[in-house]
Amino acid sequence: MYDIAVIGGGASGFAAAVSAKQTDGQLSVIILEKMFRSGKKLAATGNGKCNLSNTNITSGNYHGSIDAMEIISKTPDAMNYFRDTYGVLCVTGSEGRNGGLYPRSNSANTVLSAVRLKMQSLGIEERCDFDVTKIGRIKNGYKLYSKNGEVECRRVIIACGGYAGPAFGTDGGMLRLLRDMGLNSAKICPAVAPLRVAPESVKGLKGVRIKGEVSAFSDGKLLRKEAGEIQFNENNLSGICVFNMAYLFQQYEGRLTLRTDLFQQITESDLYEYLADNVRIDRGDYPLEEFLTGIFVKNLAIYLVKKAVGRSLDDKIKSLKNGEIRRIASLIKSLEFEVTGCSPWQNAQVTMGGITAECVNGKLETLKYKGMYLCGEILDVAGDCGGYNLQWAWSSGIWAGRNCALSLKG
Ligand SMILES: Cc1cc2nc3c(=O)[nH]c(=O)nc-3n(C[C@H](O)[C@H](O)[C@H](O)COP(=O)(O)OP(=O)(O)OC[C@H]3O[C@@H](n4cnc5c(N)ncnc54)[C@H](O)[C@@H]3O)c2cc1C
């Protein structure tokens, strides 16, 4: 019988196992992973560069019923944690982006290898191809069942992630099992993901990328505003600023509108004046489709004029009426898209929803099952894009691992 079994060999499971062993080196700790190899998702994070945290973390970066900041504030900051625990040096600034913290090597594999080395040196066991499909209670602990055998343990830490990125082993199976065991899960939806819009609303825009600002509204209320690169695809909008709005779909399904500002540097009235007094005159003899080509890439320029004036683009620019130019300026400043859905889980990085705050105590132990701890994405926490999700995985893993180990001391 192991003292602690950690189900899930991902970021939070690794942190939990290491933290438990560091708390009490005498404990026997095993990681059970359903894939043939653990850490597959970690190796793919940040496009292989591993955006492992952020230097600017606030509660506004986290969504869901769990108070992520409360736990993050109790654990070491990522820069120190990685240097002191794994010998991995991290950087921000020129090599990082937007406060993002990356390993100095710019390689996620460096992080994974360093974590593996540490786990080996601490004597943490690992068993792969072990998909836990049932958790049973036994005297003084738990029995974990998989088609490849059974493992008994005094304590269990569940670090199985959610539904996002199913190719990495996270297909929501453990969340469903925990729900069947009577734990409450908040409604789930893909987060850090593109948002779907009607294909006809973005017709002609596929492949267009532009720096701008996106605002999310529901029933006229502004929910979130963020600047960045907006990417138009066949049936969705993407880009980090859009990814960061995806979690809102959970609460505002069917009532979510994205409004883009494609020219933040100028007010709508100044833009109108420039278009009417300069562009209409300077380009007067060109066809309408050239009206905005000095400002935007051609596809976007044509899309905006077509949508605003609704007449032949062969007409001359000088034929534009003031009202039409006003409509063009207004579209540039506030082009709206109704969100029709979320992207499939394959395209999502994070799961919004998960086991809710009322199911666990401050030590991340479930109230219903003593000696069962949860950490990482399986809990009802979703962070923004930019290292916030891995930070949650590390912190919640460290915290659950430490508390779990301490519970065996008493
Ligand atoms: C492509 C991609 C890129 C990302 N990039 C970043 C980034 O740069 N920065 C950032 O902050 N976040 C990033 N994220 C999000 C981040 O990776 C996750 O939030 C984080 O890994 C969650 O950690 P976790 O330990 O909870 O779960 P995971 O890392 O998902 O690990 C869960 C593990 O549990 C295993 N498992 C599941 N069910 C069972 C079971 N029943 N039995 C045994 N094992 C099981 C899975 O196979 C998996 O290995 C990215 C996500 C994706 C998909």
XYZ file of C-alpha atoms and ligand atoms in Angstrom:
463
model
C 0.000 0.000 0.000
C 1.425 3.368 -1.058
C 1.163 6.301 1.286
C 0.117 8.597 -1.558
C -1.041 7.847 -5.104
C -1.240 10.789 -7.474
C -3.581 10.140 -10.399
C -2.421 12.119 -13.434
C 1.133 12.731 -14.613
C 0.780 16.351 -15.672
C 1.917 19.679 -14.262
C -0.174 19.633 -11.091
C 0.398 15.918 -10.444
C 4.176 16.363 -10.703
C 4.116 19.360 -8.380
C 1.928 17.462 -5.899
C 4.183 14.392 -5.841
C 7.359 16.461 -5.420
C 5.791 18.612 -2.739
C 4.536 15.581 -0.788
C 7.981 13.974 -0.867
C 9.686 17.220 0.115
C 7.303 17.515 3.046
C 8.077 14.002 4.232
C 10.799 12.031 2.443
C 9.748 8.801 4.183
C 6.425 8.607 2.371
C 5.999 6.264 -0.571
C 4.546 8.209 -3.508
C 3.454 6.915 -6.910
C 2.143 8.735 -9.982
C -0.419 6.855 -12.065
C -0.739 8.035 -15.651
C -3.126 6.769 -18.268
C -0.934 7.570 -21.290
C 2.172 5.568 -22.241
C 4.260 8.497 -21.062
C 3.507 11.252 -18.568
C 3.936 14.982 -19.166
C 2.801 14.995 -22.796
C 0.784 18.168 -22.403
C 3.511 19.960 -20.461
C 5.930 19.302 -23.329
C 3.482 20.938 -25.755
C 2.730 24.057 -23.730
C 3.506 27.516 -25.042
C 4.151 26.079 -28.511
C 6.923 23.954 -27.039
C 8.381 26.888 -25.072
C 6.322 26.438 -21.879
C 4.864 29.712 -20.660
C 5.040 28.430 -17.104
C 3.833 31.480 -15.183
C 3.420 35.234 -15.349
C 5.047 38.030 -13.367
C 1.759 39.912 -13.159
C -0.841 37.689 -11.524
C -4.088 39.060 -10.102
C -7.420 37.510 -9.153
C -8.825 39.032 -12.373
C -6.790 36.474 -14.336
C -8.746 33.577 -12.833
C -12.364 32.524 -13.321
C -14.479 29.945 -11.511
C -15.742 29.267 -7.998
C -12.339 28.413 -6.454
C -10.265 31.303 -5.090
C -7.085 30.554 -7.051
C -5.199 33.576 -5.701
C -5.698 32.415 -2.125
C -3.747 29.245 -2.904
C -1.218 30.822 -5.268
C -0.293 33.353 -2.574
C 0.615 30.488 -0.209
C 3.133 28.933 -2.574
C 6.534 30.190 -3.813
C 6.635 32.358 -6.914
C 7.438 30.415 -10.046
C 10.859 31.977 -10.692
C 12.114 30.822 -7.267
C 10.225 27.540 -7.323
C 11.795 26.441 -10.600
C 15.280 27.565 -9.684
C 15.256 26.133 -6.158
C 13.331 22.908 -6.783
C 14.407 21.895 -10.265
C 17.436 24.070 -11.077
C 15.564 25.592 -14.021
C 16.245 29.273 -14.643
C 13.383 31.347 -16.004
C 13.201 34.641 -17.856
C 10.703 37.357 -18.650
C 11.074 40.509 -20.699
C 12.698 40.201 -24.088
C 12.601 36.430 -24.090
C 9.220 36.325 -22.367
C 6.080 38.048 -23.678
C 3.571 40.239 -21.810
C 4.947 39.309 -18.391
C 5.033 35.654 -19.362
C 7.649 33.572 -17.604
C 9.530 31.004 -19.688
C 12.425 28.662 -19.049
C 15.650 30.374 -20.072
C 16.247 27.558 -22.545
C 12.948 28.462 -24.283
C 12.147 24.760 -24.274
C 9.312 22.943 -22.502
C 11.340 19.742 -22.663
C 13.920 21.312 -20.336
C 11.198 21.758 -17.733
C 9.860 18.242 -18.186
C 13.335 16.671 -17.984
C 14.228 18.663 -14.866
C 10.968 17.633 -13.172
C 11.607 13.986 -14.075
C 15.137 14.159 -12.647
C 13.816 15.615 -9.422
C 11.116 12.963 -9.124
C 13.664 10.206 -9.684
C 16.031 11.630 -7.111
C 13.197 11.817 -4.588
C 12.244 8.198 -5.270
C 8.804 8.969 -6.695
C 7.516 5.968 -8.625
C 5.594 6.248 -11.855
C 3.248 3.821 -13.558
C 2.062 4.653 -17.065
C -0.678 3.053 -19.163
C -2.708 3.071 -15.963
C -6.090 4.654 -16.669
C -7.939 4.880 -13.367
C -11.574 4.104 -14.101
C -12.824 3.417 -10.594
C -11.954 4.651 -7.121
C -13.054 2.436 -4.249
C -12.804 2.958 -0.514
C -10.929 0.420 1.550
C -9.957 0.345 5.205
C -7.535 3.261 5.804
C -7.513 4.420 2.215
C -8.459 3.916 -1.405
C -8.211 1.291 -4.109
C -7.634 2.575 -7.628
C -8.720 0.343 -10.480
C -7.511 0.257 -14.053
C -7.692 -2.435 -16.705
C -3.993 -2.966 -16.093
C -4.189 -3.589 -12.372
C -5.042 -2.055 -9.039
C -3.175 0.184 -6.625
C -3.948 0.720 -2.957
C -3.052 3.902 -1.141
C -3.669 5.676 2.129
C -4.258 9.012 0.421
C -5.082 9.929 -3.160
C -4.406 13.147 -5.055
C -6.437 13.553 -8.232
C -4.629 15.656 -10.845
C -6.302 14.481 -14.049
C -7.042 17.807 -15.763
C -10.313 18.420 -17.581
C -11.527 18.081 -21.165
C -9.196 20.443 -23.017
C -6.551 18.927 -25.298
C -7.902 15.349 -25.333
C -4.915 14.213 -27.410
C -2.828 14.669 -24.244
C -4.962 12.276 -22.197
C -7.494 14.743 -20.848
C -10.917 13.685 -22.055
C -12.917 14.520 -18.961
C -13.200 10.897 -17.840
C -12.104 11.597 -14.283
C -14.457 14.573 -13.966
C -17.344 12.301 -14.968
C -16.195 9.696 -12.435
C -16.046 12.284 -9.651
C -19.521 13.531 -10.582
C -20.773 9.943 -10.354
C -19.164 9.787 -6.913
C -21.317 12.726 -5.842
C -18.967 15.692 -6.270
C -20.459 18.767 -7.864
C -19.040 20.084 -11.118
C -19.723 23.535 -12.571
C -20.967 23.614 -16.149
C -17.988 23.102 -18.420
C -16.983 24.856 -21.626
C -13.721 25.274 -23.520
C -11.616 28.232 -22.332
C -8.506 29.797 -23.879
C -10.031 28.859 -27.225
C -11.426 30.453 -30.379
C -15.071 31.579 -30.321
C -17.419 30.523 -33.083
C -19.408 33.007 -35.123
C -21.750 32.489 -38.069
C -19.641 31.691 -41.182
C -21.529 34.304 -43.247
C -20.607 37.006 -40.723
C -16.884 36.504 -41.481
C -17.216 35.612 -45.161
C -14.170 36.864 -47.076
C -12.111 37.452 -43.939
C -10.480 34.038 -43.547
C -6.799 34.461 -42.717
C -7.009 38.183 -41.882
C -4.992 39.154 -38.789
C -5.106 42.630 -37.324
C -4.072 44.340 -34.105
C -7.132 45.770 -32.418
C -9.338 45.602 -29.373
C -12.107 43.140 -28.582
C -14.946 43.771 -26.144
C -17.351 41.078 -24.978
C -20.933 42.144 -24.259
C -24.058 40.442 -23.047
C -27.415 42.218 -23.089
C -25.550 45.499 -23.621
C -23.331 45.012 -20.566
C -19.560 45.151 -21.087
C -18.008 41.992 -19.633
C -14.392 42.221 -20.729
C -12.191 44.291 -23.017
C -8.736 43.361 -24.289
C -6.331 44.484 -26.986
C -4.193 42.217 -29.141
C -4.063 40.450 -32.454
C -7.455 39.382 -33.771
C -7.531 36.552 -36.257
C -10.506 35.856 -38.527
C -11.115 32.255 -39.542
C -13.778 30.438 -41.532
C -16.218 30.129 -38.630
C -14.508 31.657 -35.625
C -12.434 34.485 -34.226
C -9.164 33.696 -32.498
C -6.067 35.374 -31.095
C -5.095 35.669 -27.438
C -7.524 38.530 -26.760
C -10.394 36.374 -28.084
C -9.127 33.231 -26.301
C -9.386 35.167 -23.064
C -13.115 35.764 -23.615
C -14.007 32.113 -24.240
C -14.690 31.356 -20.570
C -17.613 33.815 -20.703
C -19.517 31.383 -22.918
C -20.186 29.196 -19.859
C -22.344 31.883 -18.290
C -23.591 33.827 -21.304
C -24.262 31.101 -23.868
C -26.532 32.450 -26.612
C -26.170 36.032 -25.326
C -22.549 36.825 -26.037
C -21.459 39.459 -28.561
C -17.907 40.357 -29.556
C -17.291 43.920 -30.680
C -14.015 44.749 -32.386
C -12.292 48.096 -32.693
C -10.019 47.781 -35.718
C -8.440 51.245 -35.392
C -7.892 51.991 -31.704
C -5.597 54.965 -32.298
C -8.337 57.272 -33.617
C -11.829 58.306 -32.499
C -14.799 57.541 -34.694
C -15.434 61.216 -35.495
C -11.785 61.869 -36.421
C -11.819 58.748 -38.548
C -14.993 59.934 -40.302
C -13.413 63.298 -41.015
C -10.246 61.718 -42.375
C -12.199 59.361 -44.624
C -14.561 62.094 -45.872
C -12.078 64.941 -46.261
C -8.973 63.068 -47.367
C -9.608 59.575 -48.683
C -12.819 60.435 -50.572
C -11.027 63.301 -52.291
C -7.546 61.805 -52.817
C -8.882 58.484 -54.105
C -12.077 59.880 -55.639
C -11.681 58.292 -59.068
C -10.781 54.817 -57.812
C -13.463 52.134 -57.413
C -15.092 51.745 -53.978
C -13.167 48.567 -53.246
C -10.028 50.735 -52.919
C -11.546 53.095 -50.345
C -9.848 51.482 -47.341
C -6.923 49.707 -48.950
C -4.510 52.330 -47.659
C -5.524 51.397 -44.120
C -6.347 47.671 -44.107
C -5.372 44.545 -46.016
C -7.505 44.173 -49.116
C -9.899 41.442 -47.878
C -10.770 43.406 -44.776
C -10.978 46.696 -46.668
C -13.472 45.228 -49.147
C -15.457 43.463 -46.413
C -15.968 46.709 -44.482
C -17.038 48.815 -47.453
C -19.331 46.089 -48.787
C -21.014 45.655 -45.414
C -21.465 49.383 -44.871
C -22.626 50.602 -48.280
C -24.205 47.498 -49.839
C -23.830 48.593 -53.476
C -21.548 47.878 -56.413
C -17.899 48.227 -55.483
C -17.204 49.320 -59.081
C -18.765 52.730 -58.313
C -16.298 55.561 -57.813
C -15.144 56.520 -54.335
C -16.237 60.117 -54.923
C -19.850 58.850 -55.115
C -19.782 57.958 -51.405
C -22.391 59.873 -49.395
C -21.553 61.261 -45.958
C -23.964 58.795 -44.350
C -22.171 55.889 -46.017
C -18.798 57.117 -44.803
C -20.227 57.461 -41.313
C -21.368 53.823 -41.484
C -17.898 52.723 -42.641
C -16.210 54.631 -39.793
C -18.679 53.150 -37.353
C -18.026 49.593 -38.565
C -14.262 50.069 -38.269
C -14.683 51.204 -34.687
C -17.354 48.694 -33.676
C -17.834 45.638 -35.816
C -20.056 43.141 -33.989
C -20.218 39.356 -34.084
C -22.730 37.176 -32.270
C -20.975 34.246 -30.631
C -22.683 31.061 -31.761
C -20.576 28.518 -29.923
C -17.243 27.371 -28.590
C -14.512 25.587 -30.411
C -14.146 21.837 -30.009
C -12.076 20.592 -27.085
C -9.226 19.730 -29.474
C -8.723 23.465 -30.069
C -9.026 24.520 -26.432
C -6.157 24.877 -23.986
C -8.177 24.964 -20.782
C -11.441 23.733 -19.246
C -13.814 26.281 -17.757
C -15.751 24.530 -14.985
C -14.789 21.551 -12.849
C -15.233 20.462 -9.240
C -16.626 23.437 -7.361
C -15.368 25.276 -4.293
C -17.986 23.857 -1.921
C -16.643 20.317 -2.496
C -13.163 20.989 -1.060
C -11.732 22.548 2.077
C -8.893 25.103 2.185
C -6.374 22.248 1.916
C -7.951 21.058 -1.355
C -9.206 17.896 0.346
C -12.689 16.808 -0.679
C -15.252 17.157 2.082
C -17.093 14.047 1.006
C -14.047 11.754 0.878
C -11.419 12.240 3.589
C -7.900 11.734 2.342
C -8.811 12.552 -1.277
C -7.226 15.750 -2.610
C -7.766 17.557 -5.920
C -5.450 19.884 -7.834
C -5.043 21.529 -11.231
C -7.560 21.929 -13.974
C -9.993 19.347 -12.600
C -11.036 22.032 -10.128
C -13.352 24.883 -11.120
C -10.566 27.309 -12.072
C -9.685 28.608 -15.521
C -6.918 31.136 -15.990
C -6.255 33.547 -18.811
C -3.769 32.791 -21.548
C -0.225 33.796 -20.533
C 1.128 31.274 -18.021
C -1.755 31.573 -15.565
C -2.990 28.009 -16.011
C 0.364 26.374 -15.423
C 0.846 28.636 -12.400
C -2.438 27.325 -11.017
C -1.323 23.763 -11.735
C 1.994 24.242 -9.886
C 0.484 26.086 -6.923
C -2.529 23.841 -6.410
C -0.269 20.781 -6.804
C 2.255 22.064 -4.273
C -0.530 22.921 -1.859
C -2.443 19.645 -2.199
C 0.774 17.585 -2.004
C 1.994 19.347 1.125
C -1.343 19.110 2.933
C -1.776 15.495 1.931
C 1.673 14.588 3.291
C 1.062 16.541 6.506
C -2.219 14.692 7.057
C -0.241 11.429 7.265
C 2.099 12.840 9.901
C -0.697 13.478 12.371
C -1.640 22.849 -26.434
C -1.696 23.460 -25.054
C -0.804 24.477 -24.739
C -0.849 25.070 -23.473
N 0.066 26.046 -23.176
C 0.040 26.614 -21.947
C 1.022 27.567 -21.580
O 1.977 27.849 -22.312
N 0.905 28.153 -20.357
C -0.088 27.812 -19.472
O -0.151 28.375 -18.382
N -0.997 26.874 -19.783
C -0.945 26.267 -20.988
N -1.866 25.298 -21.286
C -2.805 24.837 -20.231
C -2.060 23.941 -19.224
O -1.245 23.034 -19.934
C -3.024 23.164 -18.327
O -3.902 24.056 -17.691
C -2.265 22.355 -17.278
O -1.409 21.422 -17.910
C -3.224 21.603 -16.380
O -2.458 20.820 -15.520
P -3.115 19.553 -14.819
O -2.039 18.882 -14.044
O -4.349 19.925 -14.109
O -3.586 18.605 -16.004
P -2.784 18.025 -17.254
O -1.511 18.714 -17.448
O -3.780 18.025 -18.330
O -2.428 16.537 -16.806
C -3.428 15.601 -16.494
C -2.838 14.219 -16.674
O -3.748 13.266 -16.113
C -3.795 12.132 -16.959
N -5.079 11.456 -16.715
C -6.311 11.920 -17.025
N -7.244 11.035 -16.610
C -6.583 10.018 -16.018
C -7.003 8.810 -15.405
N -8.302 8.471 -15.294
N -6.049 7.957 -14.916
C -4.720 8.264 -15.006
N -4.281 9.406 -15.585
C -5.202 10.279 -16.075
C -3.675 12.729 -18.359
O -3.262 11.760 -19.295
C -2.651 13.842 -18.127
O -1.337 13.390 -18.339
C -1.832 24.654 -22.524
C -2.719 23.643 -22.853
C -2.661 23.034 -24.103
C -3.634 21.931 -24.437
